[in-house]
Amino acid sequence: MKTIDKIYINGEFVTPQGTEYFDLISPTTNEKLGKVRLGNTEDTQNAIRAAKNAFKTFSKTTASERIQYLTNIKSSVEKRKNDFINVMTEEYGGTLQFATISYEYMLKGFDSAIDLLKSYDFTKTMGQSEVQMTPIGVVGIIIPWNSSNGFIASKLATVIVAGCTTVIKPSEMSAQQTQLMMECLHHAQLPKGVVNIVNGLGEIVGAEISRNPDIAKISFTGSTNVGKIIAKEAINSMKRVTLELGGKSPNIILDDADFPKAIPLAIAAAFMNNGQACIAGTRLLIPENKLEEIKLIIKEITSNIIVGDPKNPNTAVGPMVSTKQYNRVQDYIQIGINEGAEILTGGLGKPDGLENGNFVKPTVFINVNNQMRIAKEEIFGPVLSIITYKTEEEAIEIANDTTYGLQAYVSSSDEKRAHNVASQINAGRVQINGIGHDPMAPFGGFKQSGIGREFGTFGLEAYLEPRALIQQK
Ligand code: NAP
Ligand code: MG
């Protein structure tokens, strides 16, 4: 039983003013792992004050100083590799496979941030003017539980590249993961107040960050509903917002795709991170005349998917983060059945022998049309909807017939054809013949998948304000 009773403000571990506790429950066994003491409005205000004060000097640091801080953070994160992987597995239920990849991405993210800092020109000439790209101020970072330390690392790296300071509010369900990150950041010896972390509830800590006039910008990842609440509040003090919201990503398998390669990739894209991923490819669009062939491949692959203990290195799908999330996924499977979709594999209930944890059966629906709720709404669990199309044009039309637009996938054995289809999809990222991450390319959504972009130059410039100096000669 662990008790986490400190938050991180102004370079110190402090006891929150808030006195409420939140139980930390294992997703794998539903046993209590520990508890976390939650910060309140006053704690949040203290953290914002510290960040505001630190901004005065941190905004003036040089690129080489910031590179040094990023290097320090990376090296302290490197020293705790096993702890990062283990705590994500235990507290969140991320599989060992996923937690390991996630950890590696986190490290690479610091390298990319350093590269960006080395190459980015903070002073530009535009027209007759000198344009100075200046750090925006204190950034509020509000994030969910599905990749908690990954989100902290990538957003914080951009904060430092830009010369900003930050107050971070992770999900209270990620408290042990957060504690580990706090220890690494403390060890990295950043100037006091550059990074502050407050555990607490969205409606209290998150709401104060959204409201407080000393926060200049919010970087949020989470649901579209909460993104809208934050954006509405932010406008009162004209905060800038970067919102990474939900998705219902289409995966177009063209008729000339190499099915034995493309279909396993499609299943991996749908069930990645236990299906709890905003970029999951949850609508699989396949040619109508290939349905029978593809059904056989899917049955074969899914019969070999190991669901279970996330610590087992062979496990592909672990538990849902909470019983709430488990129930949400069950509700959606029931909705799919009620809507008349047909279950190809999986279905309601827990897999045999896994009754204690929040395990769901990875589920594939066929006979889905794009108007059904299971095709329109983000489920955030391992549930895949298969939709058939007759022509390439129809596939593109279905892919774009969504309120979301975060990511999409296209498979074809003809690179030019895949490129042409990908270029017609309204999504922030389109993955062609695979799944990958490019930390220098923009990431973010069209439509209700969000506002703005993260990573690379686009990501950095969202943390900067341009100041044009127009000098008359
Ligand atoms: P969420 O409710 O959007 O929460 C994300 C973050 O926002 C959490 O830190 C949350 O705090 C905070 N928050 C909640 N209400 C707030 C408010 N009024 N003001 C400021 N901050 C607030 O997401 P969730 O509860 O973790 O998951 C719910 C659903 O969101 C999922 O089922 C999924 O559909 C979607 N989701 C999407 C992503 C993504 O990457 N796009 C990630 C996770 C979840 P609390 O934790 O205290 O509520
Ligand atoms: Mg919530």
Coordinates of C-alpha atoms and ligand atoms in Angstrom, one line a residue:
M1 CA 0.0 0.0 0.0
K2 CA 1.5 3.2 -1.1
T3 CA 0.5 6.6 0.1
I4 CA 1.3 9.5 -2.2
D5 CA 0.9 12.6 -0.2
K6 CA 3.1 15.2 -1.9
I7 CA 2.8 17.4 -4.9
Y8 CA 5.7 19.3 -6.5
I9 CA 5.8 23.1 -6.3
N10 CA 8.7 25.4 -6.7
G11 CA 11.3 22.7 -6.8
E12 CA 10.1 21.0 -3.6
F13 CA 7.9 18.1 -2.6
V14 CA 5.1 19.7 -0.5
T15 CA 2.1 18.4 1.3
P16 CA -1.1 19.6 -0.4
Q17 CA -3.5 22.0 1.4
G18 CA -6.2 19.7 0.1
T19 CA -7.0 16.9 2.5
E20 CA -9.1 14.5 0.4
Y21 CA -7.7 11.1 -0.7
F22 CA -8.4 9.1 -3.8
D23 CA -7.9 5.3 -3.9
L24 CA -5.6 3.8 -6.4
I25 CA -7.0 0.5 -7.6
S26 CA -5.2 -2.1 -9.7
P27 CA -6.9 -2.6 -13.1
T28 CA -5.6 -6.2 -13.1
T29 CA -7.0 -7.3 -9.8
N30 CA -9.2 -4.5 -8.5
E31 CA -7.3 -4.6 -5.3
K32 CA -6.3 -1.3 -3.6
L33 CA -2.7 -0.4 -4.5
G34 CA -2.6 2.8 -2.4
K35 CA -4.0 6.3 -2.2
V36 CA -3.2 9.8 -3.3
R37 CA -3.8 13.0 -1.4
L38 CA -5.5 15.5 -3.8
G39 CA -4.5 19.1 -4.2
N40 CA -7.1 21.9 -4.2
T41 CA -7.6 25.3 -5.6
E42 CA -5.1 26.9 -3.3
D43 CA -2.4 24.4 -4.2
T44 CA -3.0 25.1 -7.8
Q45 CA -2.7 28.8 -7.2
N46 CA 0.6 28.3 -5.4
A47 CA 1.9 26.2 -8.3
I48 CA 0.9 28.9 -10.8
R49 CA 2.5 31.6 -8.7
A50 CA 5.8 29.6 -8.6
A51 CA 5.6 29.1 -12.4
K52 CA 4.9 32.7 -13.0
N53 CA 7.9 33.8 -10.9
A54 CA 10.2 31.2 -12.5
F55 CA 9.1 32.5 -16.0
K56 CA 10.9 35.8 -15.4
T57 CA 14.3 34.2 -15.5
F58 CA 13.6 31.0 -17.4
S59 CA 12.2 32.8 -20.4
K60 CA 15.6 34.5 -20.8
T61 CA 17.7 31.3 -20.7
T62 CA 19.8 30.5 -23.8
A63 CA 19.3 27.5 -26.1
S64 CA 22.4 25.8 -24.7
E65 CA 21.1 26.1 -21.1
R66 CA 17.7 24.6 -22.2
I67 CA 19.5 21.8 -24.0
Q68 CA 21.4 21.1 -20.8
Y69 CA 18.1 20.8 -18.8
L70 CA 16.6 18.5 -21.4
T71 CA 19.7 16.4 -21.3
N72 CA 19.5 16.2 -17.5
I73 CA 15.8 15.2 -17.6
K74 CA 16.5 12.5 -20.2
S75 CA 19.4 11.1 -18.2
S76 CA 17.4 10.9 -14.9
V77 CA 14.5 9.2 -16.8
E78 CA 17.1 6.8 -18.3
K79 CA 18.2 5.7 -14.9
R80 CA 14.7 4.6 -13.9
K81 CA 13.8 2.5 -17.0
N82 CA 12.5 -0.5 -15.1
D83 CA 10.5 1.7 -12.7
F84 CA 8.8 3.5 -15.6
I85 CA 7.8 0.3 -17.3
N86 CA 6.7 -1.4 -14.1
V87 CA 4.6 1.4 -12.7
M88 CA 2.7 1.9 -16.0
T89 CA 2.0 -1.9 -16.1
E90 CA 0.9 -2.0 -12.5
E91 CA -1.0 1.2 -12.1
Y92 CA -2.5 1.7 -15.5
G93 CA -2.6 -1.9 -16.9
G94 CA -0.5 -1.0 -20.0
T95 CA 1.1 -4.2 -21.4
L96 CA 4.8 -4.8 -20.9
Q97 CA 5.1 -4.5 -24.7
F98 CA 3.3 -1.2 -24.9
A99 CA 4.9 0.3 -21.7
T100 CA 8.4 -0.5 -23.2
I101 CA 7.6 1.2 -26.5
S102 CA 6.1 4.1 -24.7
Y103 CA 9.2 4.5 -22.5
E104 CA 11.4 4.4 -25.6
Y105 CA 9.3 7.1 -27.3
M106 CA 9.6 9.2 -24.2
L107 CA 13.4 9.1 -24.4
K108 CA 13.4 9.8 -28.2
G109 CA 11.1 12.7 -27.6
F110 CA 13.8 14.5 -25.5
D111 CA 16.3 13.9 -28.4
S112 CA 13.8 15.4 -30.9
A113 CA 13.2 18.4 -28.6
I114 CA 17.0 19.0 -28.4
D115 CA 17.3 18.7 -32.2
L116 CA 14.4 21.2 -32.6
L117 CA 16.1 23.6 -30.2
K118 CA 19.3 23.4 -32.2
S119 CA 17.7 24.1 -35.5
Y120 CA 14.8 26.5 -34.7
D121 CA 15.3 30.1 -35.5
F122 CA 13.8 32.2 -32.7
T123 CA 14.4 35.4 -34.7
K124 CA 13.2 35.7 -38.3
T125 CA 13.0 38.3 -40.9
M126 CA 9.6 38.8 -42.4
G127 CA 9.0 41.6 -44.9
Q128 CA 11.0 44.6 -43.5
S129 CA 10.6 43.4 -40.0
E130 CA 12.4 41.4 -37.4
V131 CA 10.1 38.8 -35.9
Q132 CA 11.0 37.5 -32.4
M133 CA 9.4 34.3 -31.3
T134 CA 9.0 34.8 -27.6
P135 CA 7.9 32.3 -24.9
I136 CA 4.2 32.6 -24.2
G137 CA 4.3 32.4 -20.4
V138 CA 3.0 29.8 -17.9
V139 CA 1.6 26.8 -19.6
G140 CA -1.1 24.7 -18.0
I141 CA -0.8 21.0 -18.9
I142 CA -3.9 18.8 -18.4
I143 CA -3.7 15.2 -19.3
P144 CA -5.5 11.9 -19.1
W145 CA -4.5 8.4 -17.8
N146 CA -3.8 6.5 -21.0
S147 CA -0.2 7.5 -21.5
S148 CA 0.4 9.7 -18.5
N149 CA 4.2 10.1 -18.4
G150 CA 4.5 10.0 -22.2
F151 CA 2.2 13.1 -22.3
I152 CA 4.1 14.8 -19.4
A153 CA 7.4 14.2 -21.2
S154 CA 6.4 15.4 -24.6
K155 CA 4.5 18.5 -23.5
L156 CA 7.2 19.4 -20.9
A157 CA 9.9 19.1 -23.4
T158 CA 8.2 21.6 -25.6
V159 CA 7.7 23.9 -22.7
I160 CA 11.4 23.9 -22.0
V161 CA 12.4 24.3 -25.7
A162 CA 10.1 27.4 -25.8
G163 CA 11.5 28.9 -22.5
C164 CA 8.1 28.6 -20.8
T165 CA 7.2 27.3 -17.3
T166 CA 4.4 25.0 -16.4
V167 CA 1.8 23.6 -14.0
I168 CA 0.9 20.0 -14.8
K169 CA -2.3 18.3 -13.7
P170 CA -2.2 14.6 -14.5
S171 CA -5.1 12.2 -13.9
E172 CA -5.4 11.3 -10.2
M173 CA -5.5 7.7 -11.4
S174 CA -1.9 8.0 -12.5
A175 CA -0.5 9.1 -9.1
Q176 CA 2.2 6.5 -8.8
Q177 CA 3.4 7.2 -12.4
T178 CA 3.4 10.9 -11.7
Q179 CA 5.4 10.4 -8.5
L180 CA 8.1 8.7 -10.4
M181 CA 8.2 11.5 -13.0
M182 CA 8.3 14.1 -10.2
E183 CA 11.4 12.3 -8.7
C184 CA 13.2 12.3 -12.0
L185 CA 12.4 16.0 -12.6
H186 CA 13.6 16.9 -9.1
H187 CA 16.8 14.9 -9.8
A188 CA 17.3 16.9 -13.0
Q189 CA 17.8 20.1 -11.0
L190 CA 15.8 22.4 -13.1
P191 CA 15.5 26.0 -11.8
K192 CA 12.8 26.1 -9.1
G193 CA 9.3 26.7 -10.3
V194 CA 9.9 25.8 -14.0
V195 CA 7.8 22.6 -13.5
N196 CA 5.1 22.2 -10.9
I197 CA 2.8 19.2 -10.6
V198 CA -0.5 19.1 -8.8
N199 CA -2.4 15.9 -8.3
G200 CA -6.1 16.6 -8.0
L201 CA -9.5 16.5 -9.7
G202 CA -10.3 17.9 -13.1
E203 CA -13.2 20.0 -11.7
I204 CA -10.9 21.5 -9.0
V205 CA -7.3 21.7 -10.1
G206 CA -8.1 21.5 -13.9
A207 CA -10.8 24.2 -13.5
E208 CA -8.4 26.6 -11.7
I209 CA -5.8 26.1 -14.4
S210 CA -8.5 26.9 -17.0
R211 CA -9.7 30.0 -15.1
N212 CA -6.5 31.5 -13.7
P213 CA -5.4 34.6 -15.6
D214 CA -1.7 33.9 -15.0
I215 CA -1.9 30.8 -17.2
A216 CA -1.2 32.0 -20.8
K217 CA -1.8 28.8 -22.6
I218 CA -3.3 25.3 -22.0
S219 CA -2.1 22.1 -23.6
F220 CA -4.8 19.5 -23.0
T221 CA -5.2 15.9 -24.0
G222 CA -8.4 14.1 -23.3
S223 CA -12.0 13.8 -24.2
T224 CA -13.7 16.2 -26.7
N225 CA -16.3 17.1 -24.0
V226 CA -13.8 18.3 -21.4
G227 CA -11.8 20.0 -24.2
K228 CA -14.8 22.1 -25.0
I229 CA -15.3 23.0 -21.3
I230 CA -11.7 24.1 -21.0
A231 CA -11.7 26.1 -24.3
K232 CA -14.9 28.0 -23.2
E233 CA -13.3 28.9 -19.8
A234 CA -9.9 29.7 -21.4
I235 CA -11.4 32.4 -23.7
N236 CA -12.3 34.6 -20.7
S237 CA -8.7 35.5 -20.3
M238 CA -7.8 34.8 -23.9
K239 CA -5.6 31.8 -23.2
R240 CA -4.2 30.0 -26.1
V241 CA -5.2 26.4 -26.3
T242 CA -3.8 23.3 -27.9
L243 CA -6.4 20.5 -27.6
E244 CA -5.7 16.9 -28.5
L245 CA -9.1 15.3 -28.3
G246 CA -10.7 12.1 -29.4
G247 CA -10.8 10.2 -32.6
K248 CA -12.6 7.5 -34.6
S249 CA -9.8 6.8 -37.0
P250 CA -10.6 5.1 -40.3
N251 CA -8.3 2.4 -41.7
I252 CA -8.8 2.0 -45.4
I253 CA -7.7 -1.3 -46.8
L254 CA -7.6 -0.9 -50.6
D255 CA -8.4 -3.9 -52.7
D256 CA -4.8 -4.4 -53.8
A257 CA -3.4 -4.4 -50.3
D258 CA -1.3 -7.2 -49.0
F259 CA -3.9 -8.6 -46.7
P260 CA -1.7 -11.0 -44.6
K261 CA 0.3 -7.9 -43.7
A262 CA -2.3 -5.2 -43.7
I263 CA -4.9 -7.0 -41.6
P264 CA -2.7 -7.9 -38.7
L265 CA -1.5 -4.2 -38.7
A266 CA -5.1 -3.1 -38.7
I267 CA -5.9 -5.3 -35.7
A268 CA -2.8 -3.9 -33.9
A269 CA -3.9 -0.3 -34.8
A270 CA -7.4 -1.0 -33.3
F271 CA -6.2 -2.7 -30.1
M272 CA -3.1 -0.7 -29.4
N273 CA -2.7 0.4 -25.8
N274 CA -5.7 -1.9 -24.9
G275 CA -7.8 0.1 -27.3
Q276 CA -7.4 3.1 -25.0
A277 CA -5.7 5.3 -27.6
C278 CA -7.0 8.4 -29.3
I279 CA -5.3 7.3 -32.5
A280 CA -6.6 3.8 -32.5
G281 CA -7.9 2.7 -36.0
T282 CA -11.3 1.7 -34.9
R283 CA -13.2 1.8 -38.2
L284 CA -11.8 -0.7 -40.6
L285 CA -13.0 0.0 -44.2
I286 CA -12.6 -3.0 -46.5
P287 CA -13.7 -3.8 -50.1
E288 CA -17.1 -5.5 -50.0
N289 CA -16.0 -8.3 -52.3
K290 CA -13.1 -9.2 -50.0
L291 CA -15.2 -9.5 -46.8
E292 CA -15.2 -13.3 -46.6
E293 CA -11.4 -13.5 -47.2
I294 CA -10.7 -10.8 -44.6
K295 CA -13.1 -12.4 -42.0
L296 CA -11.0 -15.5 -42.1
I297 CA -7.8 -13.6 -41.5
I298 CA -9.3 -11.7 -38.6
K299 CA -10.6 -14.8 -36.9
E300 CA -7.2 -16.4 -37.2
I301 CA -5.4 -13.3 -35.8
T302 CA -7.8 -12.6 -33.0
S303 CA -7.8 -16.2 -31.8
N304 CA -4.1 -15.8 -31.1
I305 CA -4.4 -12.5 -29.2
I306 CA -3.4 -13.0 -25.6
V307 CA -5.5 -11.0 -23.2
G308 CA -4.5 -11.0 -19.6
D309 CA -1.8 -10.0 -17.1
P310 CA -0.1 -6.9 -18.5
K311 CA 3.2 -8.0 -16.9
N312 CA 3.3 -11.1 -19.1
P313 CA 5.6 -10.2 -22.1
N314 CA 3.2 -12.1 -24.5
T315 CA 0.1 -10.2 -23.5
A316 CA -1.3 -8.0 -26.3
V317 CA -4.3 -6.6 -24.6
G318 CA -4.4 -5.8 -20.8
P319 CA -7.3 -4.6 -18.6
M320 CA -9.2 -1.4 -19.0
V321 CA -7.9 1.3 -16.6
S322 CA -11.0 1.3 -14.3
T323 CA -14.3 -0.4 -13.8
K324 CA -15.9 2.7 -15.1
Q325 CA -14.0 2.3 -18.4
Y326 CA -14.8 -1.4 -18.4
N327 CA -18.5 -0.6 -18.1
R328 CA -18.3 2.0 -20.8
V329 CA -16.8 -0.5 -23.2
Q330 CA -19.4 -3.1 -22.3
D331 CA -22.2 -0.6 -22.9
Y332 CA -20.8 0.1 -26.3
I333 CA -20.7 -3.6 -27.2
Q334 CA -24.3 -3.9 -26.1
I335 CA -25.2 -0.8 -28.2
G336 CA -23.5 -2.4 -31.3
I337 CA -25.6 -5.6 -30.7
N338 CA -28.8 -3.5 -30.3
E339 CA -28.0 -1.5 -33.5
G340 CA -27.9 -4.8 -35.5
A341 CA -24.2 -5.2 -36.0
E342 CA -22.9 -8.7 -35.9
I343 CA -20.1 -9.9 -33.6
L344 CA -17.3 -11.7 -35.5
T345 CA -15.1 -12.2 -32.5
G346 CA -15.3 -11.2 -28.8
G347 CA -18.5 -9.9 -27.3
L348 CA -19.9 -9.1 -23.9
G349 CA -18.4 -10.1 -20.6
K350 CA -15.0 -11.0 -19.3
P351 CA -12.7 -13.6 -20.8
D352 CA -12.6 -16.9 -18.8
G353 CA -10.3 -16.8 -15.8
L354 CA -10.0 -13.0 -15.9
E355 CA -13.0 -12.2 -13.8
N356 CA -11.1 -10.1 -11.2
G357 CA -9.7 -7.4 -13.4
N358 CA -11.2 -5.0 -15.9
F359 CA -10.6 -7.3 -18.8
V360 CA -12.8 -7.2 -21.9
K361 CA -12.9 -9.5 -24.9
P362 CA -11.3 -7.8 -27.9
T363 CA -14.3 -7.4 -30.1
V364 CA -14.8 -7.1 -33.9
F365 CA -18.1 -6.2 -35.3
I366 CA -19.2 -6.8 -38.9
N367 CA -22.3 -5.5 -40.7
V368 CA -21.6 -2.1 -39.3
N369 CA -22.7 1.0 -41.2
N370 CA -21.1 4.4 -40.6
Q371 CA -24.3 5.8 -39.0
M372 CA -24.3 3.4 -36.1
R373 CA -23.0 4.8 -32.7
I374 CA -20.3 2.2 -32.6
A375 CA -19.0 3.7 -35.9
K376 CA -19.4 7.3 -34.8
E377 CA -18.4 7.5 -31.1
E378 CA -15.1 7.0 -29.5
I379 CA -15.3 3.8 -27.4
F380 CA -11.8 3.8 -26.0
G381 CA -11.5 0.0 -25.7
P382 CA -10.6 -2.9 -28.0
V383 CA -13.7 -2.7 -30.2
L384 CA -13.3 -2.6 -33.9
S385 CA -16.1 -1.9 -36.4
I386 CA -15.8 -3.3 -40.0
I387 CA -17.5 -1.3 -42.7
T388 CA -17.5 -2.4 -46.3
Y389 CA -17.3 -0.1 -49.4
K390 CA -17.8 -0.6 -53.1
T391 CA -15.4 1.9 -54.7
E392 CA -12.3 3.8 -53.6
E393 CA -14.4 7.1 -53.7
E394 CA -16.9 5.6 -51.4
A395 CA -14.1 4.5 -49.0
I396 CA -12.8 8.1 -48.9
E397 CA -16.3 9.4 -48.3
I398 CA -17.0 7.0 -45.4
A399 CA -13.5 7.8 -43.9
N400 CA -14.3 11.5 -43.9
D401 CA -17.9 11.1 -42.7
T402 CA -17.0 11.7 -39.0
T403 CA -16.9 14.6 -36.6
Y404 CA -13.3 13.5 -35.8
G405 CA -10.1 13.8 -37.8
L406 CA -7.1 12.9 -35.7
Q407 CA -5.5 10.0 -37.6
A408 CA -6.2 7.6 -40.5
Y409 CA -4.6 4.6 -42.0
V410 CA -4.3 3.5 -45.7
S411 CA -2.9 0.2 -47.0
S412 CA -2.2 -0.6 -50.7
S413 CA 0.5 -2.4 -52.6
D414 CA 0.6 0.6 -54.9
E415 CA 2.4 3.4 -53.1
K416 CA 1.2 6.1 -55.5
R417 CA -2.4 5.0 -55.1
A418 CA -2.1 4.9 -51.3
H419 CA -0.6 8.4 -51.4
N420 CA -3.4 9.7 -53.5
V421 CA -6.1 8.3 -51.2
A422 CA -4.2 9.5 -48.1
S423 CA -4.1 13.0 -49.5
Q424 CA -7.9 13.1 -49.6
I425 CA -8.5 12.2 -45.9
N426 CA -9.3 14.9 -43.5
A427 CA -7.1 13.9 -40.6
G428 CA -4.0 15.4 -38.9
R429 CA -1.9 12.3 -39.6
V430 CA -2.4 9.6 -42.2
Q431 CA -0.3 6.4 -41.8
I432 CA 0.5 4.7 -45.1
N433 CA 1.2 0.9 -45.0
G434 CA 2.1 0.8 -41.3
I435 CA 2.0 2.5 -37.9
G436 CA 4.7 4.9 -36.9
H437 CA 5.5 8.2 -35.1
D438 CA 7.4 11.0 -36.5
P439 CA 8.3 13.4 -33.6
M440 CA 9.2 16.2 -36.1
A441 CA 5.8 16.0 -37.9
P442 CA 2.7 17.8 -36.6
F443 CA 0.3 15.8 -34.5
G444 CA -3.3 16.9 -33.9
G445 CA -6.7 16.9 -35.3
F446 CA -9.0 18.2 -38.0
K447 CA -12.5 19.0 -36.9
Q448 CA -13.6 18.0 -33.4
S449 CA -10.4 16.1 -32.8
G450 CA -8.9 19.3 -31.5
I451 CA -7.3 22.6 -32.1
G452 CA -3.6 23.1 -33.0
R453 CA -0.7 20.7 -33.3
E454 CA 2.0 19.2 -31.2
F455 CA 5.5 18.2 -32.1
G456 CA 8.1 19.7 -34.4
T457 CA 7.9 23.4 -35.5
F458 CA 4.1 23.5 -35.4
G459 CA 4.1 22.2 -31.8
L460 CA 6.8 24.6 -30.7
E461 CA 5.2 27.7 -32.3
A462 CA 2.0 27.0 -30.3
Y463 CA 4.1 27.9 -27.2
L464 CA 5.5 31.1 -28.7
E465 CA 4.2 34.6 -29.4
P466 CA 5.6 36.4 -32.4
R467 CA 6.7 40.0 -31.8
A468 CA 7.4 42.0 -35.0
L469 CA 9.8 44.9 -34.7
I470 CA 9.1 47.3 -37.5
Q471 CA 11.8 49.9 -37.7
Q472 CA 11.4 53.0 -39.9
K473 CA 14.6 54.1 -41.4
Ligands
NAP1 P1 -11.3 13.5 -19.5 O1 -12.5 13.5 -18.7 O2 -11.3 14.3 -20.8 O3 -10.0 13.9 -18.6 C1 -8.8 14.4 -19.1 C2 -8.2 15.3 -18.1 O4 -9.0 16.5 -17.9 C3 -8.0 14.7 -16.7 O5 -6.9 15.1 -16.1 C4 -9.3 15.2 -16.0 O6 -9.2 15.2 -14.6 C5 -9.3 16.7 -16.6 N1 -10.6 17.3 -16.4 C6 -11.8 16.7 -16.3 N2 -12.8 17.7 -16.1 C7 -12.1 18.9 -16.2 C8 -12.6 20.3 -16.1 N3 -13.9 20.6 -16.0 N4 -11.7 21.2 -16.3 C9 -10.4 20.9 -16.4 N5 -9.9 19.7 -16.5 C10 -10.8 18.7 -16.4 O7 -10.9 12.1 -19.9 P2 -11.0 10.8 -19.0 O8 -12.0 10.9 -17.9 O9 -9.7 10.4 -18.6 O10 -11.6 9.7 -20.1 C11 -13.0 9.9 -20.5 C12 -13.0 9.6 -22.0 O11 -12.2 10.6 -22.7 C13 -12.4 8.3 -22.5 O12 -13.3 7.3 -22.4 C14 -12.1 8.6 -23.9 O13 -13.2 8.5 -24.8 C15 -11.6 10.0 -23.9 N6 -10.1 10.1 -23.8 C16 -9.4 10.5 -24.8 C17 -8.0 10.6 -24.8 C18 -7.2 11.1 -25.9 O14 -6.0 10.9 -25.9 N7 -7.8 11.7 -26.9 C19 -7.4 10.2 -23.7 C20 -8.1 9.8 -22.6 C21 -9.5 9.7 -22.6 P3 -9.9 14.0 -13.8 O15 -9.0 12.8 -14.2 O16 -9.8 14.4 -12.4 O17 -11.3 13.8 -14.3
MG2 MG -12.7 12.5 -16.1

